[in-house]
Amino acid sequence: MKRHLIHKEENQFWMIETADKSHTITEGKIGKKGTSQTTDFTSNYKVRDDVSDKVKAKIRAGYEFFIPIPDNLFTELGENQEHNGPFIVVDFDNKKEVIEKLEKGLQYIKDYLESGVTSFKRIDSDLVWFREKSEDIKMMYQEVDFFDKVLEIYPDLETKVMEWLDFAISIRGIHTEYGQGSYLFQDVASALLKHDKKHLDKFLAYLHTWDWDHETDDESELIEDLIVRYRATSEEGLKLIAARRLSLAGQHGNELELNEYLEDVDEETINRFFQLMMLNLLKDNHGQENKRLTDPTNAAHYREAKQTVDYYISDILSELGIDFDEERMVMAVANIDKNNPHHLTDILNPDYDIPLSTPFCITLGHEETKKRDLPKSIQYFSQAIEQDPQSADAFLGRGYAHYCANDLKSAEQDWVKSLELFPDSITSKRNLIEVYMIHSPDYPKALKLVNQLIDRQSYYKAGDYIRRGGIYELMGEMEKSEEDYQKGLTSREMGDHLNYVEFKIFLNQFEKAHKVLKNRKIIKKQKTTTNSMVIAHLFKCIALIGMEKEYEKEKAQLYKHFEKGSVYSKWNFQVINAWLPKSNLSEEQKKEAQELIAFIEENRSTNY
C-alpha cells in the first residue's frame, strides 16, 4: 500500500509505503528525490494503524492526495454545466481519440481509487462526466451515454470497454469505506449487457461487488426489470432469478415471488432453473468461490450444505410446490458438479444414485455413526474405500463404526490398514492400543505402539504414559507401571485422569479409582455440561458400587446434569462393557452399573 500526498502551497510531497511489518516515509520538495526513513513494527495491524494516523495528520496540515492526471484527458467547460467536472470530451468521429479517452479515463479512475482518498472523502456516483463534441453551437458539448455510443459506433472496441468492467469486478468493494467505488461502473456494465446478452455472467459478477445488505429500491428493481426484458423462462431470465434468490438475495431477494415467473412451466425449465441454482450456490454473496461448499475436505462442508438446504433450497422448492427428501438434497448440494449440475428430477428419484465425493462419503459415515445407524455408517465408509482404497481416514472411520457395533476383529483390521496407509496416525495407534490391552490382549503389540507415540510426540504425552503404565501393569512390571502412572497423572486434563480411573475399574481396583475421583484439583466442575463431569460421576457411582458403599448422592449428581440441559458426552463405554461380565460385581451390582450407563447413552445429545 502506498499513499502519496502533496502540499501545493509549500511545494512539498509526502509519501508512505508499507511492506508487511514496516513502512517507509519519503518526503521533500516536489520534483526532488527527498529523504526516506523506515520504521519497523511488531505486527502489520500496527503498521496499518500508524499509516492511518500519519495520513490524517498530514490532511489536517493542508496536504491532499496526489492523483496523477493523464495528459489531454480533461477539458474545462466553464461554469454553466450541470456538474463541476472533471469532463472528458470525446469526438466520436475520431476512433483514435475514443480509444485514448477509454484508456486514460480508466487509468485515472484506477489511480484515484488506489490513492487512498476514498478513506477520507465519499465517492460520488460519478468521478468523471463524458461530453460529446457537437456541431450545434448552442450545445457545443452535450451529455452522452458514452459506453453505449462507443459500442454502437465501434463494436470492435468491446474488449476495451470490458477492461473497465473487469477492473470494477476486481476491486469488489475494497475502495468503499465511505462510498461504493464499484457503483462508478454501472453505465459500463449496462452498456455491455445491452450490446450483447453474452455479457450477462460478467454483469452478474459485477453486481456481486455491490452492497446488497443495504440495497435500495433502485437495486431491487434492477434485476426484476432485466427478468422482464429477457423473459423469465429464458436462459438469461432463469439465471437472474436464481441469482436473486441466492447469491444476490440481499435484504429483499426472497420477496421475488417464484410463482409469478415459474408457475406452470415444464419439467425441462424447472430442471434448468435447479441447475442454475446449484451453480449459484458455488458462489458467496461477494461472487467469490464458496469454499465451504466447493471443498469437500473443508471442516464446515457438511454443515454448509445442510444449512443451504434449510435456509434456501427448502423455501424455494416449497414455493414451487415441490416436496423433496432432505437427506438426498444435502447430498446433492454437497456434491455439485459445476460442469454438469444435477437435474431436480434425478434428485427426486429415490432410485437415482447421487454421485458422492470420497471425503463426503467419509463425512456421511461419521454422521451416521453419531446417530448410531452403524450399518449405514459402514456402508458410506465402504463406498469411500471403494472410490479411494488409499484413504486412511475412511479405514479409520469404518474401524470405529465396527468398534461401536462390537465387531472388534473388523475394527482392528481397519485400524491396522489405516495405520499402514498413514503411519503417523495417533488415533489409529491409540485405538489399537486399547484393542491389544483390553479386547484382544497382545501386550507386546500394545507396548510397541505406545512407545512409538511417546518417542515421536513432542507435545502431549501424559495420556500415553497412563496407557503404557496400564500395559506394564497387565504384564506384571509394577515398578515401570508406577513410574509411568506418576508421569501421566501430572496431566491437567481431566480426560487423562478419567482414562486412568476407567482402567482401575477394569482391574477391579475400586479404591484407587475412587481416590482419584475425590481429588477436587483434578475432578472439577466445567463451564459447560460436557462429558467430563458426567463420566466422573458415573465412574464414582461404579467405584462406590464396587466398594459396596452408598452411591445415591453421586447418582443424583449424575442425573442433575441432564436436568440442566443438553449433555454432550462422547465417552465410549466399550472398556466398561468388556469388563462388566467378568467383573467382581454381583449380578445385582452389574445391573445397577448397566442401568447408569444406559441412562447416559439414551439421554446425552451425542454419542460421537
Short mmCIF file of C-alpha atoms in Angstrom, two decimals, residues 82-457:
data_model
loop_
_atom_site.label_atom_id
_atom_site.label_comp_id
_atom_site.label_asym_id
_atom_site.label_seq_id
_atom_site.Cartn_x
_atom_site.Cartn_y
_atom_site.Cartn_z
CA GLU A 82 -24.85 20.62 -14.51
CA HIS A 83 -21.68 19.25 -12.86
CA ASN A 84 -18.40 20.86 -11.93
CA GLY A 85 -16.40 18.22 -13.76
CA PRO A 86 -13.93 16.85 -14.45
CA PHE A 87 -15.17 16.49 -18.03
CA ILE A 88 -13.92 14.09 -20.68
CA VAL A 89 -14.86 15.48 -24.08
CA VAL A 90 -14.91 12.99 -26.95
CA ASP A 91 -15.05 13.38 -30.71
CA PHE A 92 -16.77 10.15 -31.77
CA ASP A 93 -15.69 10.66 -35.38
CA ASN A 94 -12.09 10.18 -34.22
CA LYS A 95 -11.66 6.48 -33.27
CA LYS A 96 -8.09 7.05 -32.10
CA GLU A 97 -9.31 9.71 -29.66
CA VAL A 98 -12.11 7.42 -28.41
CA ILE A 99 -9.54 4.69 -27.65
CA GLU A 100 -7.26 7.20 -25.93
CA LYS A 101 -10.07 8.51 -23.72
CA LEU A 102 -11.12 4.94 -22.83
CA GLU A 103 -7.60 4.01 -21.75
CA LYS A 104 -6.72 7.24 -19.96
CA GLY A 105 -10.10 7.55 -18.26
CA LEU A 106 -9.76 4.07 -16.76
CA GLN A 107 -6.21 4.78 -15.65
CA TYR A 108 -7.35 7.95 -13.88
CA ILE A 109 -10.11 6.11 -12.01
CA LYS A 110 -7.67 3.35 -11.00
CA ASP A 111 -5.21 5.92 -9.67
CA TYR A 112 -8.00 7.79 -7.88
CA LEU A 113 -9.32 4.72 -6.11
CA GLU A 114 -5.88 3.35 -5.26
CA SER A 115 -4.64 6.70 -3.93
CA GLY A 116 -6.42 6.24 -0.59
CA VAL A 117 -8.56 9.34 -0.95
CA THR A 118 -11.69 7.19 -0.51
CA SER A 119 -10.74 6.71 3.14
CA PHE A 120 -11.37 10.41 3.75
CA LYS A 121 -13.78 11.51 1.07
CA ARG A 122 -17.04 9.97 -0.06
CA ILE A 123 -17.12 8.98 -3.73
CA ASP A 124 -19.97 10.40 -5.75
CA SER A 125 -21.84 8.16 -8.16
CA ASP A 126 -19.52 9.52 -10.86
CA LEU A 127 -15.89 10.60 -10.84
CA VAL A 128 -15.91 11.87 -14.41
CA TRP A 129 -18.55 13.11 -16.81
CA PHE A 130 -18.41 12.41 -20.54
CA ARG A 131 -19.39 15.01 -23.09
CA GLU A 132 -19.68 14.73 -26.86
CA LYS A 133 -18.42 17.40 -29.22
CA SER A 134 -21.45 18.79 -31.05
CA GLU A 135 -21.87 20.76 -34.23
CA ASP A 136 -24.73 22.62 -32.57
CA ILE A 137 -23.22 25.93 -31.41
CA LYS A 138 -25.76 26.24 -28.59
CA MET A 139 -24.86 22.75 -27.31
CA MET A 140 -21.14 22.60 -28.11
CA TYR A 141 -20.64 19.86 -25.52
CA GLN A 142 -23.72 17.71 -24.97
CA GLU A 143 -24.27 14.88 -22.50
CA VAL A 144 -23.81 11.40 -23.92
CA ASP A 145 -24.21 7.77 -22.87
CA PHE A 146 -20.56 7.27 -23.60
CA PHE A 147 -20.21 3.50 -23.42
CA ASP A 148 -23.47 2.84 -25.26
CA LYS A 149 -22.32 5.04 -28.10
CA VAL A 150 -18.81 3.56 -28.21
CA LEU A 151 -20.25 0.05 -28.61
CA GLU A 152 -22.80 1.26 -31.15
CA ILE A 153 -20.27 3.02 -33.39
CA TYR A 154 -17.20 0.86 -32.73
CA PRO A 155 -18.33 -2.65 -31.71
CA ASP A 156 -14.75 -3.84 -32.17
CA LEU A 157 -13.84 -1.79 -29.05
CA GLU A 158 -15.88 -4.17 -26.92
CA THR A 159 -12.67 -5.54 -25.35
CA LYS A 160 -11.59 -2.03 -24.35
CA VAL A 161 -14.91 -1.43 -22.63
CA MET A 162 -14.62 -4.85 -20.97
CA GLU A 163 -11.40 -3.66 -19.29
CA TRP A 164 -13.46 -1.13 -17.32
CA LEU A 165 -15.86 -3.80 -16.11
CA ASP A 166 -13.08 -6.25 -15.29
CA PHE A 167 -11.49 -3.62 -13.08
CA ALA A 168 -14.84 -2.94 -11.39
CA ILE A 169 -15.18 -6.63 -10.58
CA SER A 170 -11.61 -6.86 -9.34
CA ILE A 171 -11.98 -4.15 -6.67
CA ARG A 172 -15.04 -5.90 -5.09
CA GLY A 173 -15.76 -3.03 -2.73
CA ILE A 174 -12.20 -2.62 -1.38
CA HIS A 175 -12.22 1.11 -2.11
CA THR A 176 -15.58 1.69 -0.48
CA GLU A 177 -15.08 2.70 3.14
CA TYR A 178 -17.31 5.73 2.66
CA GLY A 179 -18.77 5.01 -0.77
CA GLN A 180 -19.21 2.16 -3.21
CA GLY A 181 -16.44 2.60 -5.77
CA SER A 182 -17.84 -0.24 -7.84
CA TYR A 183 -21.04 1.72 -8.49
CA LEU A 184 -18.99 4.02 -10.72
CA PHE A 185 -19.14 1.35 -13.40
CA GLN A 186 -22.88 0.71 -13.68
CA ASP A 187 -23.08 2.51 -17.02
CA VAL A 188 -20.29 0.29 -18.35
CA ALA A 189 -21.97 -2.91 -17.20
CA SER A 190 -25.36 -1.87 -18.54
CA ALA A 191 -23.92 -0.86 -21.90
CA LEU A 192 -22.17 -4.20 -22.35
CA LEU A 193 -25.30 -6.14 -21.42
CA LYS A 194 -27.40 -4.03 -23.78
CA HIS A 195 -24.81 -4.59 -26.51
CA ASP A 196 -24.82 -8.40 -26.18
CA LYS A 197 -26.58 -10.68 -23.70
CA LYS A 198 -23.49 -12.91 -23.68
CA HIS A 199 -22.19 -10.47 -21.06
CA LEU A 200 -24.85 -11.49 -18.51
CA ASP A 201 -22.45 -13.65 -16.46
CA LYS A 202 -19.98 -10.77 -16.28
CA PHE A 203 -22.82 -8.40 -15.41
CA LEU A 204 -23.88 -10.66 -12.52
CA ALA A 205 -20.26 -10.88 -11.35
CA TYR A 206 -20.24 -7.08 -11.34
CA LEU A 207 -23.45 -6.94 -9.29
CA HIS A 208 -21.73 -9.03 -6.62
CA THR A 209 -19.49 -6.03 -5.91
CA TRP A 210 -22.50 -4.05 -4.68
CA ASP A 211 -23.61 -3.77 -1.09
CA TRP A 212 -26.75 -5.92 -1.24
CA ASP A 213 -27.05 -5.96 2.52
CA HIS A 214 -28.15 -2.32 2.29
CA GLU A 215 -29.90 -2.38 -1.07
CA THR A 216 -32.04 0.48 -2.32
CA ASP A 217 -35.29 0.31 -4.28
CA ASP A 218 -33.36 1.00 -7.48
CA GLU A 219 -31.15 -2.00 -6.88
CA SER A 220 -34.14 -4.19 -6.05
CA GLU A 221 -35.91 -3.21 -9.26
CA LEU A 222 -32.84 -3.61 -11.46
CA ILE A 223 -32.91 -7.42 -11.62
CA GLU A 224 -36.69 -7.60 -11.93
CA ASP A 225 -36.54 -5.26 -14.94
CA LEU A 226 -33.92 -7.48 -16.54
CA ILE A 227 -36.03 -10.60 -15.92
CA VAL A 228 -38.90 -8.95 -17.77
CA ARG A 229 -36.56 -7.85 -20.58
CA TYR A 230 -35.19 -11.32 -21.21
CA ARG A 231 -38.36 -13.31 -20.34
CA ALA A 232 -38.36 -15.31 -17.11
CA THR A 233 -38.16 -18.78 -18.66
CA SER A 234 -35.25 -17.95 -20.96
CA GLU A 235 -31.71 -18.99 -20.00
CA GLU A 236 -30.94 -15.40 -19.05
CA GLY A 237 -34.15 -14.99 -17.06
CA LEU A 238 -33.58 -18.20 -15.11
CA LYS A 239 -30.02 -17.11 -14.31
CA LEU A 240 -31.26 -13.80 -12.97
CA ILE A 241 -33.97 -15.42 -10.84
CA ALA A 242 -31.53 -17.97 -9.41
CA ALA A 243 -29.00 -15.26 -8.57
CA ARG A 244 -31.60 -13.00 -6.95
CA ARG A 245 -32.87 -15.77 -4.69
CA LEU A 246 -29.39 -16.99 -3.72
CA SER A 247 -26.05 -15.18 -4.08
CA LEU A 248 -27.69 -11.79 -4.76
CA ALA A 249 -30.53 -12.27 -2.28
CA GLY A 250 -29.55 -9.26 -0.18
CA GLN A 251 -32.29 -7.89 2.03
CA HIS A 252 -35.23 -8.45 -0.30
CA GLY A 253 -34.31 -11.30 -2.65
CA ASN A 254 -36.79 -13.65 -1.00
CA GLU A 255 -39.53 -11.19 -1.97
CA LEU A 256 -39.05 -12.19 -5.60
CA GLU A 257 -42.09 -14.43 -5.96
CA LEU A 258 -41.23 -17.51 -7.99
CA ASN A 259 -44.85 -18.32 -8.80
CA GLU A 260 -45.05 -15.06 -10.70
CA TYR A 261 -42.35 -16.25 -13.09
CA LEU A 262 -42.26 -20.05 -12.95
CA GLU A 263 -45.87 -21.13 -12.50
CA ASP A 264 -46.95 -24.00 -14.78
CA VAL A 265 -43.57 -24.26 -16.52
CA ASP A 266 -42.46 -27.59 -17.99
CA GLU A 267 -40.12 -30.11 -16.38
CA GLU A 268 -37.18 -29.09 -18.59
CA THR A 269 -37.42 -25.46 -17.42
CA ILE A 270 -37.58 -26.46 -13.73
CA ASN A 271 -34.58 -28.74 -14.19
CA ARG A 272 -32.59 -25.95 -15.81
CA PHE A 273 -33.58 -23.50 -13.08
CA PHE A 274 -32.45 -26.03 -10.48
CA GLN A 275 -29.10 -26.48 -12.26
CA LEU A 276 -28.56 -22.72 -12.28
CA MET A 277 -29.45 -22.62 -8.59
CA MET A 278 -26.81 -25.27 -7.90
CA LEU A 279 -24.18 -23.29 -9.80
CA ASN A 280 -25.17 -20.14 -7.91
CA LEU A 281 -24.58 -21.89 -4.60
CA LEU A 282 -20.91 -22.28 -5.50
CA LYS A 283 -20.50 -18.51 -5.02
CA ASP A 284 -20.88 -16.45 -1.87
CA ASN A 285 -22.65 -13.09 -1.77
CA HIS A 286 -19.46 -11.36 -2.94
CA GLY A 287 -19.24 -13.52 -6.05
CA GLN A 288 -16.25 -15.41 -4.67
CA GLU A 289 -15.93 -19.18 -4.57
CA ASN A 290 -17.81 -20.60 -1.58
CA LYS A 291 -15.02 -22.93 -0.45
CA ARG A 292 -17.08 -24.32 2.41
CA LEU A 293 -19.27 -25.87 -0.26
CA THR A 294 -16.81 -26.49 -3.10
CA ASP A 295 -14.12 -28.11 -0.94
CA PRO A 296 -15.34 -31.46 0.47
CA THR A 297 -12.35 -31.56 2.83
CA ASN A 298 -13.42 -28.28 4.47
CA ALA A 299 -14.42 -28.86 8.10
CA ALA A 300 -17.64 -26.88 7.53
CA HIS A 301 -18.58 -28.66 4.27
CA TYR A 302 -21.42 -30.84 5.54
CA ARG A 303 -22.79 -28.12 7.80
CA GLU A 304 -22.73 -25.60 4.94
CA ALA A 305 -24.63 -27.99 2.67
CA LYS A 306 -27.23 -28.69 5.33
CA GLN A 307 -27.72 -25.01 6.18
CA THR A 308 -28.02 -24.17 2.48
CA VAL A 309 -30.83 -26.67 2.14
CA ASP A 310 -32.52 -25.43 5.31
CA TYR A 311 -32.19 -21.69 4.58
CA TYR A 312 -32.56 -21.51 0.79
CA ILE A 313 -33.49 -24.64 -1.13
CA SER A 314 -36.32 -25.59 1.20
CA ASP A 315 -38.09 -22.24 0.79
CA ILE A 316 -37.58 -22.12 -2.97
CA LEU A 317 -38.90 -25.62 -3.65
CA SER A 318 -41.74 -25.09 -1.20
CA GLU A 319 -42.84 -22.01 -3.15
CA LEU A 320 -42.83 -24.14 -6.28
CA GLY A 321 -44.91 -26.81 -4.54
CA ILE A 322 -42.17 -29.45 -4.77
CA ASP A 323 -41.62 -31.98 -1.97
CA PHE A 324 -38.17 -33.48 -1.55
CA ASP A 325 -36.07 -35.75 0.65
CA GLU A 326 -33.86 -33.50 2.78
CA GLU A 327 -31.06 -36.04 3.15
CA ARG A 328 -30.77 -36.55 -0.62
CA MET A 329 -30.89 -32.81 -1.20
CA VAL A 330 -28.00 -32.26 1.23
CA MET A 331 -26.05 -34.90 -0.70
CA ALA A 332 -26.79 -33.09 -3.97
CA VAL A 333 -25.81 -29.65 -2.64
CA ALA A 334 -22.59 -31.03 -1.17
CA ASN A 335 -21.62 -32.70 -4.45
CA ILE A 336 -22.33 -30.15 -7.18
CA ASP A 337 -20.58 -30.83 -10.46
CA LYS A 338 -20.05 -27.37 -11.93
CA ASN A 339 -19.70 -28.86 -15.42
CA ASN A 340 -22.89 -30.90 -15.18
CA PRO A 341 -25.11 -29.92 -12.24
CA HIS A 342 -27.81 -32.31 -11.04
CA HIS A 343 -31.29 -32.27 -12.51
CA LEU A 344 -34.02 -31.84 -9.94
CA THR A 345 -35.90 -34.84 -11.32
CA ASP A 346 -32.84 -37.01 -10.62
CA ILE A 347 -32.62 -35.82 -7.00
CA LEU A 348 -36.32 -36.50 -6.51
CA ASN A 349 -35.93 -40.03 -7.91
CA PRO A 350 -35.00 -42.35 -4.99
CA ASP A 351 -33.55 -44.89 -7.44
CA TYR A 352 -31.02 -42.37 -8.76
CA ASP A 353 -27.59 -42.70 -7.11
CA ILE A 354 -26.25 -39.24 -6.37
CA PRO A 355 -22.51 -39.23 -7.10
CA LEU A 356 -20.68 -38.56 -3.83
CA SER A 357 -17.08 -37.49 -3.36
CA THR A 358 -14.85 -39.67 -1.19
CA PRO A 359 -14.47 -37.01 1.54
CA PHE A 360 -18.25 -36.55 1.64
CA CYS A 361 -18.81 -40.32 1.96
CA ILE A 362 -16.48 -40.19 4.97
CA THR A 363 -18.43 -37.26 6.41
CA LEU A 364 -21.72 -39.14 5.98
CA GLY A 365 -20.15 -42.17 7.61
CA HIS A 366 -19.30 -40.10 10.69
CA GLU A 367 -22.79 -38.54 10.72
CA GLU A 368 -24.41 -41.97 10.71
CA THR A 369 -22.07 -43.15 13.46
CA LYS A 370 -23.28 -40.21 15.56
CA LYS A 371 -26.86 -41.39 15.00
CA ARG A 372 -25.75 -44.96 15.79
CA ASP A 373 -27.01 -46.16 12.42
CA LEU A 374 -23.90 -48.32 12.17
CA PRO A 375 -24.82 -50.42 9.08
CA LYS A 376 -25.40 -47.21 7.12
CA SER A 377 -22.20 -45.72 8.51
CA ILE A 378 -20.19 -48.75 7.43
CA GLN A 379 -21.84 -48.57 4.01
CA TYR A 380 -20.68 -44.97 3.46
CA PHE A 381 -17.15 -45.67 4.67
CA SER A 382 -17.01 -48.73 2.42
CA GLN A 383 -18.13 -46.61 -0.53
CA ALA A 384 -15.31 -44.16 0.23
CA ILE A 385 -12.82 -47.03 0.36
CA GLU A 386 -14.12 -48.42 -2.93
CA GLN A 387 -13.59 -44.99 -4.54
CA ASP A 388 -10.22 -44.43 -2.87
CA PRO A 389 -8.55 -47.57 -1.48
CA GLN A 390 -5.71 -45.38 -0.16
CA SER A 391 -7.94 -43.32 2.15
CA ALA A 392 -6.59 -43.80 5.67
CA ASP A 393 -9.45 -41.66 7.04
CA ALA A 394 -12.06 -44.00 5.53
CA PHE A 395 -10.50 -47.07 7.14
CA LEU A 396 -10.16 -45.21 10.45
CA GLY A 397 -13.83 -44.19 10.40
CA ARG A 398 -15.09 -47.60 9.35
CA GLY A 399 -12.99 -49.20 12.05
CA TYR A 400 -14.70 -47.04 14.66
CA ALA A 401 -18.15 -47.94 13.29
CA HIS A 402 -17.22 -51.65 13.58
CA TYR A 403 -15.94 -50.96 17.10
CA CYS A 404 -19.27 -49.37 18.10
CA ALA A 405 -21.04 -52.41 16.62
CA ASN A 406 -18.86 -54.67 18.80
CA ASP A 407 -17.20 -56.16 15.73
CA LEU A 408 -13.76 -55.75 17.26
CA LYS A 409 -11.98 -58.01 14.78
CA SER A 410 -13.13 -55.90 11.82
CA ALA A 411 -12.30 -52.74 13.77
CA GLU A 412 -8.77 -54.00 14.36
CA GLN A 413 -8.31 -54.89 10.69
CA ASP A 414 -9.45 -51.44 9.54
CA TRP A 415 -7.26 -49.61 12.05
CA VAL A 416 -4.25 -51.69 11.07
CA LYS A 417 -4.91 -50.76 7.41
CA SER A 418 -5.37 -47.09 8.34
CA LEU A 419 -2.04 -47.15 10.13
CA GLU A 420 -0.39 -48.85 7.16
CA LEU A 421 -1.63 -46.03 4.89
CA PHE A 422 -0.79 -43.28 7.40
CA PRO A 423 1.92 -44.50 9.79
CA ASP A 424 1.84 -41.30 11.88
CA SER A 425 -1.85 -41.64 12.79
CA ILE A 426 -2.07 -41.03 16.55
CA THR A 427 -5.77 -42.00 16.64
CA SER A 428 -5.20 -45.35 14.91
CA LYS A 429 -2.40 -46.19 17.30
CA ARG A 430 -4.40 -45.30 20.40
CA ASN A 431 -7.39 -47.29 19.15
CA LEU A 432 -5.20 -50.34 18.53
CA ILE A 433 -3.56 -49.95 21.94
CA GLU A 434 -7.00 -50.33 23.52
CA VAL A 435 -7.70 -53.40 21.37
CA TYR A 436 -4.42 -55.07 22.38
CA MET A 437 -4.80 -54.08 26.04
CA ILE A 438 -8.46 -54.91 26.62
CA HIS A 439 -10.32 -56.72 23.85
CA SER A 440 -7.77 -58.97 22.14
CA PRO A 441 -4.83 -58.93 24.56
CA ASP A 442 -1.44 -58.69 22.87
CA TYR A 443 0.65 -56.64 25.26
CA PRO A 444 3.88 -56.58 23.19
CA LYS A 445 1.94 -55.06 20.25
CA ALA A 446 0.31 -52.52 22.54
CA LEU A 447 3.67 -51.65 24.10
CA LYS A 448 5.29 -51.18 20.70
CA LEU A 449 2.58 -48.74 19.60
CA VAL A 450 2.56 -46.69 22.80
CA ASN A 451 6.37 -46.44 22.72
CA GLN A 452 6.11 -45.03 19.20
CA LEU A 453 3.71 -42.37 20.44
CA ILE A 454 5.86 -41.41 23.41
CA ASP A 455 9.10 -41.42 21.39
CA ARG A 456 7.77 -39.38 18.47
CA GLN A 457 5.41 -36.89 20.07
#
